[in-house]
Amino acid sequence: MSHLPRVLGVLISGRGSNLQAMIDAIAEGRLDARISVVISNRAGAAGLDRARDAGIETLTISHRDFPSREDYDSVLVRELRSRGVGLVCLAGFMRLLSPVFVNAFPNAILNIHPALLPSFPGVDAQRQAWAHGVKISGATVHIVTCELDGGPIVLQRGVPVLDDDTPDSLAARILVEEHTAYPEAIRIVLDGGWRIEERRFVRQSRFP
Ligand code: GRF
């Protein structure tokens, strides 16, 4: 597959360091795409400033202003579609998406998770991994389906867990990998030549 317009819509809730990594990758020519809009569900998210500094349109749409998840999601879909978004990138967006959203962008929503899925889904993944005592954790970029943190895996990066790590030091080491992994995964998805087999994201062999 692909084929997707190289127009990104990025959804955030906070810091926006992964958004910044995308902005930088585009500016440095490592990612051939354009971010047409950044949407936050939280006013004052630091990522909104990063977007504005890069000249990207921003919207704050609070989920609190809507009676249901589906109502909220349909507005997000409308705003993204009206800006020609081909690929939606979740970057620290702290909301579950309903089928209304997921089905509007089939195989065209990505998320980054700070653990090696399917281990440690959900919130506070770095702390979960640290507390479990795994020796390797990392970051996963996956396609978003209706199953939380459960869609086809595009790319993973492993990171060692050291004996003297704290959840914070582990999170910082993983974050460094996130910042190169996410733009690379976006590039892979936009470049096409992949398909979904069962739940596997499979790239076409370059040497058929
Ligand atoms: C990252 O750790 C990402 O993996 C997770 O949320 C965090 C977002 O950080 N989904 P930032 O807002 O991109 O700095």
PDB file of C-alpha atoms and ligand atoms in Angstrom:
ATOM      1  CA  MET A   1       0.000   0.000   0.000  1.00  0.00           C
ATOM      2  CA  SER A   2       0.457   3.648  -0.074  1.00  0.00           C
ATOM      3  CA  HIS A   3      -0.461   6.314  -1.898  1.00  0.00           C
ATOM      4  CA  LEU A   4      -1.273   8.389   1.134  1.00  0.00           C
ATOM      5  CA  PRO A   5      -0.984  12.128   0.535  1.00  0.00           C
ATOM      6  CA  ARG A   6       2.182  13.355   2.242  1.00  0.00           C
ATOM      7  CA  VAL A   7       0.148  15.603   4.491  1.00  0.00           C
ATOM      8  CA  LEU A   8       0.344  14.981   8.220  1.00  0.00           C
ATOM      9  CA  GLY A   9      -2.035  15.921  11.001  1.00  0.00           C
ATOM     10  CA  VAL A  10      -0.455  15.613  14.433  1.00  0.00           C
ATOM     11  CA  LEU A  11      -2.474  15.160  17.621  1.00  0.00           C
ATOM     12  CA  ILE A  12      -0.870  16.070  20.932  1.00  0.00           C
ATOM     13  CA  SER A  13      -1.754  16.636  24.564  1.00  0.00           C
ATOM     14  CA  GLY A  14       1.478  17.955  26.044  1.00  0.00           C
ATOM     15  CA  ARG A  15       5.189  18.452  25.621  1.00  0.00           C
ATOM     16  CA  GLY A  16       5.378  17.732  21.906  1.00  0.00           C
ATOM     17  CA  SER A  17       8.972  16.534  21.663  1.00  0.00           C
ATOM     18  CA  ASN A  18       7.985  13.913  19.081  1.00  0.00           C
ATOM     19  CA  LEU A  19       6.174  16.614  17.133  1.00  0.00           C
ATOM     20  CA  GLN A  20       9.413  18.608  17.249  1.00  0.00           C
ATOM     21  CA  ALA A  21      11.316  15.590  15.939  1.00  0.00           C
ATOM     22  CA  MET A  22       8.943  15.466  12.953  1.00  0.00           C
ATOM     23  CA  ILE A  23       9.283  19.208  12.340  1.00  0.00           C
ATOM     24  CA  ASP A  24      13.083  18.875  12.432  1.00  0.00           C
ATOM     25  CA  ALA A  25      13.129  15.796  10.183  1.00  0.00           C
ATOM     26  CA  ILE A  26      11.052  17.645   7.595  1.00  0.00           C
ATOM     27  CA  ALA A  27      13.208  20.781   7.832  1.00  0.00           C
ATOM     28  CA  GLU A  28      16.383  18.729   7.444  1.00  0.00           C
ATOM     29  CA  GLY A  29      15.075  16.826   4.431  1.00  0.00           C
ATOM     30  CA  ARG A  30      14.928  13.447   6.189  1.00  0.00           C
ATOM     31  CA  LEU A  31      11.167  13.312   5.825  1.00  0.00           C
ATOM     32  CA  ASP A  32       9.323  14.356   2.697  1.00  0.00           C
ATOM     33  CA  ALA A  33       6.020  15.529   4.150  1.00  0.00           C
ATOM     34  CA  ARG A  34       4.147  18.573   5.363  1.00  0.00           C
ATOM     35  CA  ILE A  35       2.354  19.028   8.682  1.00  0.00           C
ATOM     36  CA  SER A  36      -0.867  20.824   7.862  1.00  0.00           C
ATOM     37  CA  VAL A  37      -2.270  21.051  11.376  1.00  0.00           C
ATOM     38  CA  VAL A  38      -1.451  20.260  14.994  1.00  0.00           C
ATOM     39  CA  ILE A  39      -4.434  19.623  17.234  1.00  0.00           C
ATOM     40  CA  SER A  40      -4.287  19.496  21.028  1.00  0.00           C
ATOM     41  CA  ASN A  41      -7.066  18.480  23.380  1.00  0.00           C
ATOM     42  CA  ARG A  42      -5.400  20.575  26.066  1.00  0.00           C
ATOM     43  CA  ALA A  43      -5.062  24.333  25.967  1.00  0.00           C
ATOM     44  CA  GLY A  44      -1.553  25.433  26.816  1.00  0.00           C
ATOM     45  CA  ALA A  45       0.149  22.229  25.654  1.00  0.00           C
ATOM     46  CA  ALA A  46       3.805  23.090  25.109  1.00  0.00           C
ATOM     47  CA  GLY A  47       3.690  21.358  21.724  1.00  0.00           C
ATOM     48  CA  LEU A  48       1.356  24.072  20.449  1.00  0.00           C
ATOM     49  CA  ASP A  49       4.166  26.615  20.825  1.00  0.00           C
ATOM     50  CA  ARG A  50       6.540  24.336  18.954  1.00  0.00           C
ATOM     51  CA  ALA A  51       4.028  24.150  16.089  1.00  0.00           C
ATOM     52  CA  ARG A  52       3.453  27.900  16.019  1.00  0.00           C
ATOM     53  CA  ASP A  53       7.198  28.535  16.029  1.00  0.00           C
ATOM     54  CA  ALA A  54       7.401  26.365  12.922  1.00  0.00           C
ATOM     55  CA  GLY A  55       4.555  28.254  11.254  1.00  0.00           C
ATOM     56  CA  ILE A  56       2.107  25.354  11.498  1.00  0.00           C
ATOM     57  CA  GLU A  57      -1.583  25.929  12.081  1.00  0.00           C
ATOM     58  CA  THR A  58      -2.768  24.865  15.533  1.00  0.00           C
ATOM     59  CA  LEU A  59      -6.171  24.049  16.964  1.00  0.00           C
ATOM     60  CA  THR A  60      -7.164  23.398  20.543  1.00  0.00           C
ATOM     61  CA  ILE A  61     -10.248  21.235  20.718  1.00  0.00           C
ATOM     62  CA  SER A  62     -11.097  20.123  24.219  1.00  0.00           C
ATOM     63  CA  HIS A  63     -12.863  16.803  24.659  1.00  0.00           C
ATOM     64  CA  ARG A  64     -14.662  18.394  27.612  1.00  0.00           C
ATOM     65  CA  ASP A  65     -16.740  20.470  25.230  1.00  0.00           C
ATOM     66  CA  PHE A  66     -18.420  17.400  23.723  1.00  0.00           C
ATOM     67  CA  PRO A  67     -21.109  15.113  25.109  1.00  0.00           C
ATOM     68  CA  SER A  68     -19.529  11.891  23.852  1.00  0.00           C
ATOM     69  CA  ARG A  69     -16.273  10.454  22.561  1.00  0.00           C
ATOM     70  CA  GLU A  70     -17.894   9.946  19.158  1.00  0.00           C
ATOM     71  CA  ASP A  71     -18.971  13.587  18.934  1.00  0.00           C
ATOM     72  CA  TYR A  72     -15.470  14.695  19.771  1.00  0.00           C
ATOM     73  CA  ASP A  73     -13.881  12.292  17.316  1.00  0.00           C
ATOM     74  CA  SER A  74     -16.130  13.369  14.447  1.00  0.00           C
ATOM     75  CA  VAL A  75     -15.014  16.946  14.866  1.00  0.00           C
ATOM     76  CA  LEU A  76     -11.377  15.881  14.829  1.00  0.00           C
ATOM     77  CA  VAL A  77     -12.010  13.870  11.652  1.00  0.00           C
ATOM     78  CA  ARG A  78     -13.710  16.831  10.001  1.00  0.00           C
ATOM     79  CA  GLU A  79     -10.871  19.225  10.841  1.00  0.00           C
ATOM     80  CA  LEU A  80      -8.213  16.789   9.623  1.00  0.00           C
ATOM     81  CA  ARG A  81     -10.032  15.912   6.416  1.00  0.00           C
ATOM     82  CA  SER A  82     -10.751  19.516   5.558  1.00  0.00           C
ATOM     83  CA  ARG A  83      -6.994  20.111   5.597  1.00  0.00           C
ATOM     84  CA  GLY A  84      -6.225  17.203   3.298  1.00  0.00           C
ATOM     85  CA  VAL A  85      -4.529  15.103   5.966  1.00  0.00           C
ATOM     86  CA  GLY A  86      -3.425  11.724   4.628  1.00  0.00           C
ATOM     87  CA  LEU A  87      -1.649  10.359   7.695  1.00  0.00           C
ATOM     88  CA  VAL A  88      -2.585  11.104  11.291  1.00  0.00           C
ATOM     89  CA  CYS A  89       0.255  10.953  13.807  1.00  0.00           C
ATOM     90  CA  LEU A  90      -0.546  10.608  17.489  1.00  0.00           C
ATOM     91  CA  ALA A  91       2.275  12.125  19.489  1.00  0.00           C
ATOM     92  CA  GLY A  92       1.505  11.953  23.169  1.00  0.00           C
ATOM     93  CA  PHE A  93      -2.227  12.334  22.547  1.00  0.00           C
ATOM     94  CA  MET A  94      -3.816  11.139  25.765  1.00  0.00           C
ATOM     95  CA  ARG A  95      -7.212  10.149  24.403  1.00  0.00           C
ATOM     96  CA  LEU A  96      -8.619   6.830  23.304  1.00  0.00           C
ATOM     97  CA  LEU A  97      -9.978   6.955  19.779  1.00  0.00           C
ATOM     98  CA  SER A  98     -13.415   5.573  18.980  1.00  0.00           C
ATOM     99  CA  PRO A  99     -14.218   3.561  15.828  1.00  0.00           C
ATOM    100  CA  VAL A 100     -15.596   6.811  14.384  1.00  0.00           C
ATOM    101  CA  PHE A 101     -12.037   8.105  14.193  1.00  0.00           C
ATOM    102  CA  VAL A 102     -10.180   4.860  13.515  1.00  0.00           C
ATOM    103  CA  ASN A 103     -12.453   3.882  10.621  1.00  0.00           C
ATOM    104  CA  ALA A 104     -12.181   7.341   9.061  1.00  0.00           C
ATOM    105  CA  PHE A 105      -8.428   6.814   8.495  1.00  0.00           C
ATOM    106  CA  PRO A 106      -7.975   3.093   7.837  1.00  0.00           C
ATOM    107  CA  ASN A 107      -4.323   2.064   8.229  1.00  0.00           C
ATOM    108  CA  ALA A 108      -3.490   5.759   8.208  1.00  0.00           C
ATOM    109  CA  ILE A 109      -3.074   6.558  11.896  1.00  0.00           C
ATOM    110  CA  LEU A 110       0.261   6.051  13.647  1.00  0.00           C
ATOM    111  CA  ASN A 111       1.135   6.101  17.317  1.00  0.00           C
ATOM    112  CA  ILE A 112       4.391   5.898  19.235  1.00  0.00           C
ATOM    113  CA  HIS A 113       4.511   3.926  22.444  1.00  0.00           C
ATOM    114  CA  PRO A 114       7.460   4.034  24.876  1.00  0.00           C
ATOM    115  CA  ALA A 115       7.847   0.263  25.330  1.00  0.00           C
ATOM    116  CA  LEU A 116       8.286  -2.817  23.179  1.00  0.00           C
ATOM    117  CA  LEU A 117       4.691  -3.788  22.487  1.00  0.00           C
ATOM    118  CA  PRO A 118       2.854  -6.005  23.185  1.00  0.00           C
ATOM    119  CA  SER A 119       4.609  -5.621  26.549  1.00  0.00           C
ATOM    120  CA  PHE A 120       3.460  -2.791  28.752  1.00  0.00           C
ATOM    121  CA  PRO A 121       0.577  -1.189  26.858  1.00  0.00           C
ATOM    122  CA  GLY A 122      -1.313   1.734  28.356  1.00  0.00           C
ATOM    123  CA  VAL A 123      -0.066   4.594  30.469  1.00  0.00           C
ATOM    124  CA  ASP A 124       3.273   4.904  32.236  1.00  0.00           C
ATOM    125  CA  ALA A 125       4.866   2.222  30.069  1.00  0.00           C
ATOM    126  CA  GLN A 126       8.436   3.118  31.012  1.00  0.00           C
ATOM    127  CA  ARG A 127       7.670   2.728  34.711  1.00  0.00           C
ATOM    128  CA  GLN A 128       5.831  -0.540  34.042  1.00  0.00           C
ATOM    129  CA  ALA A 129       8.867  -1.948  32.224  1.00  0.00           C
ATOM    130  CA  TRP A 130      11.274  -0.711  34.897  1.00  0.00           C
ATOM    131  CA  ALA A 131       9.128  -2.140  37.720  1.00  0.00           C
ATOM    132  CA  HIS A 132       8.847  -5.483  35.944  1.00  0.00           C
ATOM    133  CA  GLY A 133      12.609  -5.669  35.740  1.00  0.00           C
ATOM    134  CA  VAL A 134      12.999  -6.277  32.013  1.00  0.00           C
ATOM    135  CA  LYS A 135      16.535  -5.861  30.707  1.00  0.00           C
ATOM    136  CA  ILE A 136      15.518  -4.459  27.333  1.00  0.00           C
ATOM    137  CA  SER A 137      12.717  -2.028  26.628  1.00  0.00           C
ATOM    138  CA  GLY A 138      12.323   0.505  23.871  1.00  0.00           C
ATOM    139  CA  ALA A 139       9.900   2.252  21.570  1.00  0.00           C
ATOM    140  CA  THR A 140       7.262   1.003  19.148  1.00  0.00           C
ATOM    141  CA  VAL A 141       5.619   2.819  16.258  1.00  0.00           C
ATOM    142  CA  HIS A 142       2.419   1.086  15.245  1.00  0.00           C
ATOM    143  CA  ILE A 143      -0.677   1.534  13.167  1.00  0.00           C
ATOM    144  CA  VAL A 144      -3.660   2.461  15.285  1.00  0.00           C
ATOM    145  CA  THR A 145      -6.613   0.118  15.397  1.00  0.00           C
ATOM    146  CA  CYS A 146      -9.500  -0.037  17.836  1.00  0.00           C
ATOM    147  CA  GLU A 147      -7.406  -2.209  20.152  1.00  0.00           C
ATOM    148  CA  LEU A 148      -5.425  -0.032  22.584  1.00  0.00           C
ATOM    149  CA  ASP A 149      -1.718  -0.093  21.615  1.00  0.00           C
ATOM    150  CA  GLY A 150      -2.507  -3.234  19.620  1.00  0.00           C
ATOM    151  CA  GLY A 151      -2.201  -2.411  15.911  1.00  0.00           C
ATOM    152  CA  PRO A 152       0.374  -3.675  13.392  1.00  0.00           C
ATOM    153  CA  ILE A 153       3.942  -2.747  14.340  1.00  0.00           C
ATOM    154  CA  VAL A 154       5.795  -0.610  11.803  1.00  0.00           C
ATOM    155  CA  LEU A 155       9.094  -0.275  13.638  1.00  0.00           C
ATOM    156  CA  GLN A 156      10.682  -0.956  17.023  1.00  0.00           C
ATOM    157  CA  ARG A 157      13.865   0.229  18.709  1.00  0.00           C
ATOM    158  CA  GLY A 158      15.386  -1.601  21.648  1.00  0.00           C
ATOM    159  CA  VAL A 159      16.970   0.194  24.580  1.00  0.00           C
ATOM    160  CA  PRO A 160      18.892  -1.439  27.450  1.00  0.00           C
ATOM    161  CA  VAL A 161      17.545  -1.120  30.977  1.00  0.00           C
ATOM    162  CA  LEU A 162      20.457  -0.516  33.345  1.00  0.00           C
ATOM    163  CA  ASP A 163      20.681  -1.638  36.962  1.00  0.00           C
ATOM    164  CA  ASP A 164      20.870   1.905  38.241  1.00  0.00           C
ATOM    165  CA  ASP A 165      18.043   3.220  36.061  1.00  0.00           C
ATOM    166  CA  THR A 166      15.061   5.025  37.489  1.00  0.00           C
ATOM    167  CA  PRO A 167      11.802   5.244  35.549  1.00  0.00           C
ATOM    168  CA  ASP A 168      12.864   8.746  34.539  1.00  0.00           C
ATOM    169  CA  SER A 169      16.334   7.824  33.310  1.00  0.00           C
ATOM    170  CA  LEU A 170      14.885   4.922  31.334  1.00  0.00           C
ATOM    171  CA  ALA A 171      12.207   7.180  29.852  1.00  0.00           C
ATOM    172  CA  ALA A 172      14.887   9.671  28.787  1.00  0.00           C
ATOM    173  CA  ARG A 173      16.916   6.941  27.041  1.00  0.00           C
ATOM    174  CA  ILE A 174      13.822   5.666  25.249  1.00  0.00           C
ATOM    175  CA  LEU A 175      12.829   9.195  24.219  1.00  0.00           C
ATOM    176  CA  VAL A 176      16.100   9.663  22.342  1.00  0.00           C
ATOM    177  CA  GLU A 177      15.193   6.620  20.226  1.00  0.00           C
ATOM    178  CA  GLU A 178      11.602   7.790  19.782  1.00  0.00           C
ATOM    179  CA  HIS A 179      12.807  10.970  18.138  1.00  0.00           C
ATOM    180  CA  THR A 180      14.506   9.135  15.277  1.00  0.00           C
ATOM    181  CA  ALA A 181      12.127   6.178  15.158  1.00  0.00           C
ATOM    182  CA  TYR A 182       8.947   8.180  14.611  1.00  0.00           C
ATOM    183  CA  PRO A 183      10.089  10.191  11.570  1.00  0.00           C
ATOM    184  CA  GLU A 184      11.587   7.017  10.079  1.00  0.00           C
ATOM    185  CA  ALA A 185       8.339   5.096  10.553  1.00  0.00           C
ATOM    186  CA  ILE A 186       6.373   7.929   8.949  1.00  0.00           C
ATOM    187  CA  ARG A 187       8.739   7.840   5.986  1.00  0.00           C
ATOM    188  CA  ILE A 188       8.312   4.070   5.635  1.00  0.00           C
ATOM    189  CA  VAL A 189       4.529   4.338   5.695  1.00  0.00           C
ATOM    190  CA  LEU A 190       4.414   7.248   3.237  1.00  0.00           C
ATOM    191  CA  ASP A 191       6.846   5.572   0.842  1.00  0.00           C
ATOM    192  CA  GLY A 192       4.422   2.676   0.408  1.00  0.00           C
ATOM    193  CA  GLY A 193       5.269  -0.814  -0.774  1.00  0.00           C
ATOM    194  CA  TRP A 194       3.879  -2.438   2.367  1.00  0.00           C
ATOM    195  CA  ARG A 195       0.853  -4.469   3.255  1.00  0.00           C
ATOM    196  CA  ILE A 196      -0.902  -5.767   6.316  1.00  0.00           C
ATOM    197  CA  GLU A 197      -0.938  -9.570   6.617  1.00  0.00           C
ATOM    198  CA  GLU A 198      -3.088 -10.701   9.501  1.00  0.00           C
ATOM    199  CA  ARG A 199      -1.673  -8.352  12.099  1.00  0.00           C
ATOM    200  CA  ARG A 200       1.791  -8.028  10.554  1.00  0.00           C
ATOM    201  CA  PHE A 201       3.065  -4.916   8.795  1.00  0.00           C
ATOM    202  CA  VAL A 202       5.124  -6.356   5.945  1.00  0.00           C
ATOM    203  CA  ARG A 203       7.408  -4.401   3.610  1.00  0.00           C
ATOM    204  CA  GLN A 204       7.919  -5.585   0.057  1.00  0.00           C
ATOM    205  CA  SER A 205      11.289  -7.126  -0.507  1.00  0.00           C
ATOM    206  CA  ARG A 206      13.631  -4.838  -2.379  1.00  0.00           C
ATOM    207  CA  PHE A 207      15.232  -7.918  -3.935  1.00  0.00           C
ATOM    208  CA  PRO A 208      12.358  -9.922  -5.384  1.00  0.00           C
TER     209      PRO A 208
HETATM  210  C1  GRF B   1       6.180   9.809  24.443  1.00  0.00           C
HETATM  211  O1  GRF B   1       6.913   9.101  25.409  1.00  0.00           O
HETATM  212  C2  GRF B   1       5.387   8.865  23.585  1.00  0.00           C
HETATM  213  O2  GRF B   1       6.005   7.635  23.399  1.00  0.00           O
HETATM  214  C3  GRF B   1       4.120   8.680  24.390  1.00  0.00           C
HETATM  215  O3  GRF B   1       3.865   9.931  24.961  1.00  0.00           O
HETATM  216  C4  GRF B   1       5.085  10.662  25.086  1.00  0.00           C
HETATM  217  C5  GRF B   1       4.886  11.954  24.358  1.00  0.00           C
HETATM  218  O4  GRF B   1       5.974  12.812  24.525  1.00  0.00           O
HETATM  219  N1  GRF B   1       3.053   8.202  23.560  1.00  0.00           N
HETATM  220  P1  GRF B   1       6.059  14.131  23.669  1.00  0.00           P
HETATM  221  O5  GRF B   1       4.780  14.929  23.946  1.00  0.00           O
HETATM  222  O6  GRF B   1       6.162  13.744  22.224  1.00  0.00           O
HETATM  223  O7  GRF B   1       7.270  14.849  24.162  1.00  0.00           O
END
